[in-house]
Short mmCIF file of C-alpha atoms and ligand atoms in Angstrom, two decimals:
data_model
loop_
_atom_site.label_atom_id
_atom_site.label_comp_id
_atom_site.label_asym_id
_atom_site.label_seq_id
_atom_site.Cartn_x
_atom_site.Cartn_y
_atom_site.Cartn_z
CA MET A 1 -19.39 25.77 -54.02
CA ALA A 2 -21.37 22.95 -56.18
CA SER A 3 -22.63 24.47 -59.70
CA LEU A 4 -26.51 24.72 -60.47
CA ARG A 5 -25.96 21.79 -62.19
CA GLU A 6 -24.69 19.69 -59.77
CA GLN A 7 -27.25 20.96 -57.20
CA LEU A 8 -30.02 20.03 -59.73
CA ILE A 9 -28.71 16.25 -60.40
CA GLY A 10 -28.40 16.41 -56.64
CA ARG A 11 -31.96 17.40 -56.02
CA ILE A 12 -33.49 15.38 -58.83
CA ALA A 13 -31.78 12.25 -57.41
CA ARG A 14 -33.38 12.58 -54.04
CA PHE A 15 -36.61 13.89 -54.88
CA GLY A 16 -37.24 13.08 -58.76
CA PRO A 17 -38.02 14.78 -61.82
CA ILE A 18 -39.03 18.30 -61.66
CA THR A 19 -41.47 20.31 -64.16
CA VAL A 20 -39.87 22.55 -66.70
CA ALA A 21 -41.26 25.64 -64.78
CA ASP A 22 -38.98 24.33 -61.71
CA TYR A 23 -36.23 24.02 -64.08
CA MET A 24 -36.52 27.08 -66.14
CA ALA A 25 -37.17 29.21 -62.16
CA ASP A 26 -34.07 27.99 -61.15
CA ALA A 27 -31.63 28.32 -64.29
CA LEU A 28 -32.80 32.01 -64.71
CA THR A 29 -33.03 33.27 -60.97
CA ALA A 30 -31.93 30.47 -58.85
CA PRO A 31 -30.22 33.09 -55.81
CA ARG A 32 -26.68 30.95 -56.51
CA GLY A 33 -26.04 30.42 -59.95
CA GLY A 34 -28.96 31.84 -61.71
CA TYR A 35 -28.47 33.45 -64.94
CA TYR A 36 -29.86 36.67 -64.12
CA MET A 37 -28.33 37.01 -60.84
CA ALA A 38 -24.62 37.44 -61.23
CA GLY A 39 -24.07 39.20 -64.53
CA ASP A 40 -25.13 41.68 -66.94
CA PRO A 41 -26.38 39.63 -70.17
CA PHE A 42 -26.88 42.54 -72.59
CA GLY A 43 -25.55 43.64 -75.51
CA ALA A 44 -23.28 43.15 -78.36
CA ARG A 45 -20.73 41.41 -76.38
CA GLY A 46 -23.17 39.76 -74.18
CA ASP A 47 -25.55 37.35 -75.05
CA PHE A 48 -28.32 39.06 -76.76
CA VAL A 49 -29.48 42.55 -77.12
CA THR A 50 -32.91 43.71 -76.47
CA ALA A 51 -35.20 46.85 -78.22
CA PRO A 52 -33.74 49.54 -75.88
CA GLU A 53 -30.35 48.44 -76.11
CA ILE A 54 -30.81 48.51 -79.78
CA SER A 55 -32.03 52.28 -79.95
CA GLN A 56 -32.75 55.70 -77.51
CA MET A 57 -35.83 55.56 -79.77
CA PHE A 58 -37.50 52.65 -78.30
CA GLY A 59 -37.41 53.93 -74.44
CA GLU A 60 -38.39 57.81 -75.59
CA LEU A 61 -41.68 56.92 -77.79
CA LEU A 62 -42.53 54.61 -74.68
CA GLY A 63 -42.26 57.44 -72.18
CA LEU A 64 -44.06 59.41 -74.51
CA PHE A 65 -46.97 56.99 -74.62
CA CYS A 66 -46.93 57.16 -70.59
CA ALA A 67 -47.09 60.92 -71.11
CA ASP A 68 -49.74 60.57 -73.14
CA THR A 69 -51.87 57.83 -71.44
CA TRP A 70 -51.35 59.65 -68.13
CA GLU A 71 -53.24 62.77 -69.58
CA ARG A 72 -55.59 60.26 -71.13
CA MET A 73 -55.96 59.21 -66.97
CA GLY A 74 -56.97 63.02 -65.91
CA ALA A 75 -53.76 63.70 -65.43
CA PRO A 76 -53.67 62.48 -61.89
CA ASN A 77 -51.13 64.35 -59.16
CA ARG A 78 -49.69 60.77 -58.13
CA VAL A 79 -49.04 57.88 -60.37
CA LEU A 80 -46.76 54.58 -59.72
CA LEU A 81 -44.75 54.04 -62.56
CA VAL A 82 -43.40 50.32 -62.59
CA GLU A 83 -40.97 48.61 -65.10
CA LEU A 84 -40.71 44.82 -64.68
CA GLY A 85 -37.27 43.43 -65.36
CA PRO A 86 -35.91 46.81 -66.31
CA GLY A 87 -32.25 45.14 -67.18
CA ARG A 88 -29.80 47.88 -67.70
CA GLY A 89 -32.23 50.61 -66.60
CA THR A 90 -31.62 51.76 -70.35
CA LEU A 91 -35.33 51.78 -71.38
CA MET A 92 -36.35 53.79 -68.57
CA ALA A 93 -33.47 56.30 -68.38
CA ASP A 94 -35.00 57.36 -72.16
CA ALA A 95 -38.38 57.39 -70.86
CA LEU A 96 -38.08 59.49 -68.35
CA ARG A 97 -35.47 61.91 -70.47
CA ALA A 98 -38.24 61.92 -73.37
CA ALA A 99 -40.83 62.81 -70.94
CA ARG A 100 -39.44 66.09 -69.57
CA VAL A 101 -41.61 67.66 -72.19
CA VAL A 102 -44.36 66.96 -69.76
CA PRO A 103 -42.77 68.41 -66.81
CA GLN A 104 -46.38 68.03 -64.83
CA PHE A 105 -46.21 63.96 -65.33
CA LEU A 106 -42.96 63.51 -64.10
CA GLU A 107 -43.65 65.45 -60.90
CA ALA A 108 -46.47 63.14 -60.62
CA VAL A 109 -44.31 59.65 -60.98
CA ASP A 110 -43.84 57.84 -58.33
CA LEU A 111 -40.97 54.96 -59.84
CA HIS A 112 -40.84 51.64 -58.52
CA LEU A 113 -38.53 48.60 -60.28
CA VAL A 114 -39.41 44.93 -59.91
CA GLU A 115 -35.73 43.05 -60.24
CA VAL A 116 -34.85 40.05 -58.79
CA SER A 117 -31.67 40.28 -59.72
CA PRO A 118 -29.09 42.09 -57.08
CA ALA A 119 -26.70 42.47 -59.94
CA LEU A 120 -29.15 44.33 -62.53
CA ALA A 121 -30.80 46.00 -59.88
CA ALA A 122 -27.06 47.72 -59.47
CA ARG A 123 -26.93 48.97 -62.93
CA GLN A 124 -30.28 50.00 -63.00
CA ARG A 125 -29.23 52.47 -60.03
CA GLU A 126 -26.04 53.62 -62.14
CA ALA A 127 -28.39 54.53 -65.18
CA LEU A 128 -30.79 56.10 -63.07
CA ALA A 129 -28.84 57.94 -60.97
CA GLY A 130 -30.70 61.24 -59.21
CA ILE A 131 -34.13 59.80 -60.07
CA GLY A 132 -35.70 58.69 -57.06
CA ALA A 133 -36.92 55.12 -56.96
CA THR A 134 -38.07 52.02 -55.05
CA TRP A 135 -36.61 48.36 -56.07
CA HIS A 136 -39.26 45.30 -55.54
CA HIS A 137 -38.05 41.56 -55.99
CA ASP A 138 -41.58 40.68 -57.18
CA PHE A 139 -44.94 43.00 -58.27
CA GLY A 140 -46.67 41.96 -55.02
CA SER A 141 -45.30 44.62 -52.84
CA VAL A 142 -45.19 47.76 -55.38
CA PRO A 143 -47.74 50.00 -53.36
CA ASP A 144 -51.58 50.31 -54.63
CA GLY A 145 -52.49 53.56 -56.81
CA PRO A 146 -53.12 54.50 -60.25
CA MET A 147 -50.61 53.14 -62.65
CA LEU A 148 -48.23 53.27 -65.73
CA LEU A 149 -46.58 49.78 -65.75
CA LEU A 150 -43.92 48.72 -68.54
CA ALA A 151 -42.70 45.37 -69.22
CA ASN A 152 -40.64 45.01 -72.33
CA GLU A 153 -39.19 40.91 -72.35
CA PHE A 154 -39.81 40.27 -69.08
CA PHE A 155 -42.52 37.66 -69.51
CA ASP A 156 -40.68 35.66 -71.84
CA ALA A 157 -38.86 35.02 -68.73
CA LEU A 158 -41.07 33.54 -66.31
CA PRO A 159 -40.88 29.82 -65.90
CA ILE A 160 -43.55 28.15 -68.61
CA ARG A 161 -44.78 24.55 -68.15
CA GLN A 162 -44.95 22.04 -70.89
CA PHE A 163 -47.45 19.33 -71.84
CA GLU A 164 -47.06 16.20 -74.46
CA ARG A 165 -49.90 14.58 -76.15
CA SER A 166 -49.09 10.70 -76.02
CA GLN A 167 -50.85 7.79 -76.82
CA GLU A 168 -52.17 7.75 -72.81
CA GLY A 169 -53.68 11.27 -73.22
CA TRP A 170 -51.47 14.43 -71.94
CA ARG A 171 -48.23 14.18 -69.95
CA GLU A 172 -46.01 16.85 -68.16
CA ARG A 173 -42.70 17.13 -69.87
CA MET A 174 -40.10 16.82 -67.07
CA VAL A 175 -36.29 17.38 -66.53
CA GLY A 176 -34.86 13.86 -65.08
CA LEU A 177 -31.94 12.33 -65.36
CA ASP A 178 -30.35 9.87 -67.86
CA ALA A 179 -29.35 5.84 -66.58
CA ASP A 180 -26.16 6.41 -65.11
CA GLY A 181 -27.57 9.63 -63.19
CA ARG A 182 -25.12 12.27 -63.80
CA HIS A 183 -26.50 13.90 -66.94
CA LEU A 184 -30.33 16.20 -67.19
CA ARG A 185 -32.72 15.19 -69.84
CA PHE A 186 -36.26 15.48 -70.87
CA GLY A 187 -38.87 13.05 -70.01
CA LEU A 188 -42.70 12.53 -69.89
CA SER A 189 -44.51 12.21 -66.50
CA PRO A 190 -46.73 9.43 -66.25
CA ALA A 191 -50.24 9.37 -67.81
CA SER A 192 -52.24 11.56 -65.71
CA THR A 193 -55.79 12.82 -66.95
CA GLY A 194 -55.72 15.78 -64.73
CA PHE A 195 -53.00 17.89 -66.97
CA ALA A 196 -55.49 17.89 -69.78
CA ALA A 197 -56.96 20.93 -67.67
CA PHE A 198 -54.04 23.51 -68.57
CA VAL A 199 -53.97 22.44 -72.47
CA PRO A 200 -56.32 25.18 -74.08
CA PRO A 201 -59.90 23.43 -75.08
CA GLU A 202 -58.98 23.64 -78.93
CA LEU A 203 -55.91 21.96 -78.67
CA ARG A 204 -57.13 18.77 -76.69
CA ASP A 205 -57.62 16.56 -79.38
CA ALA A 206 -54.26 17.44 -80.72
CA PRO A 207 -52.20 14.83 -82.64
CA ASP A 208 -49.59 12.77 -81.02
CA GLY A 209 -46.17 14.29 -79.97
CA LYS A 210 -47.59 17.92 -79.79
CA ILE A 211 -46.51 19.99 -77.59
CA VAL A 212 -48.18 22.72 -75.70
CA GLU A 213 -46.59 25.73 -73.52
CA VAL A 214 -48.42 27.35 -70.50
CA CYS A 215 -47.25 30.10 -68.24
CA PRO A 216 -49.09 30.32 -64.98
CA ALA A 217 -46.94 32.88 -63.95
CA GLY A 218 -47.43 35.18 -66.25
CA LEU A 219 -51.08 34.48 -66.54
CA SER A 220 -51.46 35.04 -62.58
CA LEU A 221 -49.61 37.66 -62.91
CA ALA A 222 -51.50 39.37 -65.93
CA ALA A 223 -54.51 39.31 -63.54
CA GLU A 224 -53.30 40.66 -60.48
CA ILE A 225 -51.77 43.83 -63.25
CA ALA A 226 -55.47 44.15 -64.22
CA ARG A 227 -56.94 43.81 -60.78
CA GLN A 228 -54.66 46.68 -59.91
CA LEU A 229 -55.98 48.98 -63.06
CA VAL A 230 -59.13 47.91 -62.52
CA ALA A 231 -59.34 49.00 -58.83
CA HIS A 232 -56.58 52.05 -58.87
CA GLY A 233 -57.00 53.33 -62.50
CA GLY A 234 -54.37 53.23 -65.50
CA ALA A 235 -52.63 50.88 -68.06
CA ALA A 236 -49.94 48.31 -68.62
CA LEU A 237 -47.68 47.72 -71.33
CA ILE A 238 -46.43 44.17 -72.49
CA VAL A 239 -44.10 44.19 -75.38
CA ASP A 240 -42.75 40.66 -76.29
CA TYR A 241 -41.81 37.80 -78.56
CA GLY A 242 -45.77 36.71 -79.64
CA ARG A 243 -46.78 33.24 -80.27
CA SER A 244 -50.17 31.57 -80.51
CA ALA A 245 -51.25 29.04 -78.26
CA ALA A 246 -50.90 26.21 -80.91
CA ALA A 247 -46.96 27.44 -81.60
CA GLY A 248 -45.49 24.20 -79.71
CA ALA A 249 -42.47 24.06 -77.94
CA THR A 250 -40.60 27.59 -78.07
CA LEU A 251 -38.50 27.12 -74.78
CA GLN A 252 -35.12 28.23 -76.18
CA ALA A 253 -31.53 28.93 -74.57
CA VAL A 254 -29.02 31.88 -76.24
CA ARG A 255 -25.68 31.85 -75.40
CA GLY A 256 -23.10 34.87 -76.92
CA HIS A 257 -26.52 35.54 -79.44
CA ALA A 258 -26.09 31.65 -80.31
CA PRO A 259 -28.45 28.75 -79.73
CA HIS A 260 -27.30 26.59 -77.14
CA GLY A 261 -28.93 23.55 -75.36
CA VAL A 262 -32.02 24.02 -73.29
CA LEU A 263 -30.00 21.35 -70.28
CA ASP A 264 -26.29 22.46 -70.77
CA ASP A 265 -24.78 23.92 -68.06
CA PRO A 266 -28.21 25.47 -66.38
CA GLY A 267 -27.44 29.20 -65.60
CA SER A 268 -24.97 29.85 -68.30
CA ALA A 269 -27.38 30.74 -71.18
CA ASP A 270 -30.34 32.50 -70.95
CA LEU A 271 -33.89 30.86 -71.41
CA THR A 272 -36.77 32.42 -73.18
CA ALA A 273 -40.62 31.16 -74.19
CA HIS A 274 -42.39 32.96 -76.58
CA VAL A 275 -45.28 34.53 -74.89
CA ASP A 276 -48.74 33.48 -75.26
CA LEU A 277 -50.17 37.26 -75.37
CA PRO A 278 -54.08 36.77 -76.71
CA ALA A 279 -53.86 34.31 -73.48
CA LEU A 280 -52.94 37.43 -71.12
CA ALA A 281 -55.01 39.54 -72.72
CA ARG A 282 -57.93 36.95 -71.65
CA ALA A 283 -56.41 36.76 -68.03
CA GLY A 284 -56.70 40.66 -67.48
CA ARG A 285 -60.48 40.48 -69.10
CA GLU A 286 -61.14 37.82 -66.58
CA ALA A 287 -60.35 40.13 -63.84
CA GLY A 288 -62.03 43.00 -65.38
CA ALA A 289 -59.85 44.76 -67.77
CA ALA A 290 -59.99 46.32 -70.68
CA ALA A 291 -57.28 44.29 -73.33
CA HIS A 292 -55.71 46.25 -76.39
CA GLY A 293 -53.91 44.52 -78.61
CA PRO A 294 -51.64 42.76 -79.46
CA VAL A 295 -50.75 44.57 -82.41
CA PRO A 296 -47.00 44.37 -84.06
CA GLN A 297 -44.41 45.94 -82.36
CA GLY A 298 -43.58 47.79 -86.18
CA ALA A 299 -46.73 49.35 -86.44
CA PHE A 300 -46.90 50.08 -83.30
CA LEU A 301 -43.59 52.36 -83.00
CA LYS A 302 -44.77 53.45 -86.00
CA ARG A 303 -48.02 54.93 -84.85
CA LEU A 304 -45.55 56.31 -81.71
CA GLY A 305 -44.08 58.55 -84.22
CA ILE A 306 -40.36 56.32 -84.71
CA ASP A 307 -40.25 57.85 -88.15
CA ALA A 308 -40.75 61.93 -86.96
CA ARG A 309 -38.35 60.74 -84.22
CA ALA A 310 -35.60 59.31 -86.43
CA GLU A 311 -35.86 62.16 -89.05
CA THR A 312 -35.17 64.21 -86.25
CA LEU A 313 -32.41 62.13 -84.94
CA LEU A 314 -30.65 62.28 -88.04
CA LYS A 315 -30.82 66.10 -88.72
CA LYS A 316 -27.89 66.45 -85.98
CA ALA A 317 -26.49 62.84 -86.71
CA SER A 318 -22.73 62.47 -88.10
CA PRO A 319 -22.98 59.90 -91.66
CA GLU A 320 -22.02 57.34 -88.76
CA GLN A 321 -24.90 58.28 -86.48
CA ALA A 322 -27.08 58.56 -89.51
CA ARG A 323 -26.58 54.71 -90.04
CA GLN A 324 -27.31 53.59 -86.96
CA VAL A 325 -30.55 55.58 -86.64
CA GLU A 326 -31.56 54.14 -89.64
CA ALA A 327 -30.35 50.75 -88.66
CA ALA A 328 -31.93 50.54 -85.22
CA ARG A 329 -35.42 52.44 -86.98
CA ARG A 330 -35.09 49.12 -89.64
CA ARG A 331 -34.31 46.04 -86.87
CA LEU A 332 -37.72 47.45 -84.47
CA THR A 333 -39.91 47.70 -87.17
CA ASP A 334 -38.93 45.83 -90.37
CA PRO A 335 -41.33 42.85 -90.61
CA GLN A 336 -38.42 40.54 -91.06
CA GLU A 337 -36.67 41.55 -88.19
CA MET A 338 -38.13 42.55 -84.99
CA GLY A 339 -41.35 44.08 -86.47
CA GLU A 340 -43.91 41.24 -86.60
CA LEU A 341 -42.37 38.77 -84.46
CA PHE A 342 -42.13 41.17 -81.19
CA GLN A 343 -46.01 42.44 -80.17
CA ALA A 344 -47.73 44.96 -78.06
CA LEU A 345 -50.90 44.26 -75.66
CA ALA A 346 -52.31 46.95 -73.33
CA LEU A 347 -54.52 46.32 -70.22
CA THR A 348 -55.69 49.51 -69.24
CA HIS A 349 -59.23 50.66 -66.62
CA PRO A 350 -62.12 49.50 -68.52
CA ALA A 351 -63.34 53.15 -68.52
CA LEU A 352 -59.65 54.40 -70.50
CA ALA A 353 -59.87 54.92 -74.12
CA PRO A 354 -57.61 52.84 -75.68
CA PRO A 355 -54.13 54.01 -75.31
CA ALA A 356 -51.76 55.30 -78.11
CA GLY A 357 -51.24 53.21 -80.91
CA PHE A 358 -53.98 50.87 -80.54
CA ALA A 359 -56.78 52.90 -81.62
N1 SAH B 1 -36.79 45.21 -70.10
C1 SAH B 1 -35.11 44.80 -70.51
C2 SAH B 1 -34.91 43.34 -70.31
C3 SAH B 1 -35.37 42.27 -70.20
S1 SAH B 1 -34.49 40.72 -69.77
C4 SAH B 1 -35.03 45.44 -71.67
O1 SAH B 1 -35.75 44.92 -72.66
O2 SAH B 1 -33.69 45.23 -72.04
C5 SAH B 1 -35.33 40.18 -68.24
C6 SAH B 1 -35.10 41.30 -67.28
O3 SAH B 1 -36.38 40.76 -66.25
C7 SAH B 1 -34.08 41.30 -66.17
O4 SAH B 1 -33.81 42.34 -65.93
C8 SAH B 1 -34.17 40.43 -65.35
O5 SAH B 1 -33.06 40.54 -64.05
C9 SAH B 1 -35.23 40.47 -64.95
N2 SAH B 1 -36.08 38.92 -64.15
C10 SAH B 1 -36.45 37.87 -64.92
N3 SAH B 1 -37.39 37.10 -64.03
C11 SAH B 1 -37.73 37.68 -62.95
C12 SAH B 1 -38.41 37.82 -62.07
N4 SAH B 1 -38.90 36.15 -62.20
N5 SAH B 1 -38.70 38.60 -61.43
C13 SAH B 1 -38.06 39.82 -61.45
N6 SAH B 1 -37.44 39.83 -62.46
C14 SAH B 1 -37.05 39.25 -63.45
#
């Protein structure tokens, strides 16, 4: 069977260069050979570590955030609890365990998990054994209703397009082939003024060489989520590696906790791009929702009570466990670590008061 790299080279040789978004989508989620489709990339021995895998405190605090927001919604007797890209299922398992302090909330929950990878969906079934849930390939098939939605490090996996300013105006960065036709390489589309429409107005006059990233899939998903919230009530919490619109190229590949060439052996490394959270907020507002934040993850977790939660865990901890709790609290909240790079954004029904952590 041809590797994903060979499949892509064959496709480009026949039909021409592809957008960075098409490349990213295939590298991550092609049914045969996509990075997420076969394996479990998380943890110290995997390729990267995410907040819920660093400490149970992260999922627990998000679970309490959901129970609290449900009360602010007027405690509806049925609420969809949706997670986008649940990874190993750790966040949701921790969240539901912590939310046991509000039993009526758990009784109201109708759990829906949006996951494209069969391998990770299987991991999630194990982590959530005994808890009823429905899995979906994309958000479009989640039913209508009052909703609480969580997405941690999900939007950074959605395909981005890149535009580069050249002397002839904005052009799209494409993935094509080198002269011998055997290697993938970046190039630019022929000049076309149409591409300028994707570039935020304040950046249109940027100097030559400036790269701008746009995530159409993320923007349309934020709008779709917002429309559901406006129609049926509720809130969505998006946590991700934030960036400004002007940040330039942030597309990166990571394998075994180390940087990897973006075009080297697609499917073998994680590909992410930092998330323009203010643009997601704008997309949500345009669809009628209220947007709160983004706020830095460190401040957000402190407002949700990470310090008190850590103190409770420390009381029962062995010296080794105590070191781990302290290290995790620092890693999640310290401005030098994940505390400021990661940011939280909430989209809500416009009549809902700002959720916990955003006031
Ligand atoms: N939220 C988890 C995992 C983050 S990794 C955590 O914090 O640990 C990204 C997750 O999103 C994985 O579960 C991956 O399989 C899933 N995913 C990536 N692209 C997706 C897509 N287009 N549709 C649905 N799920 C996707």
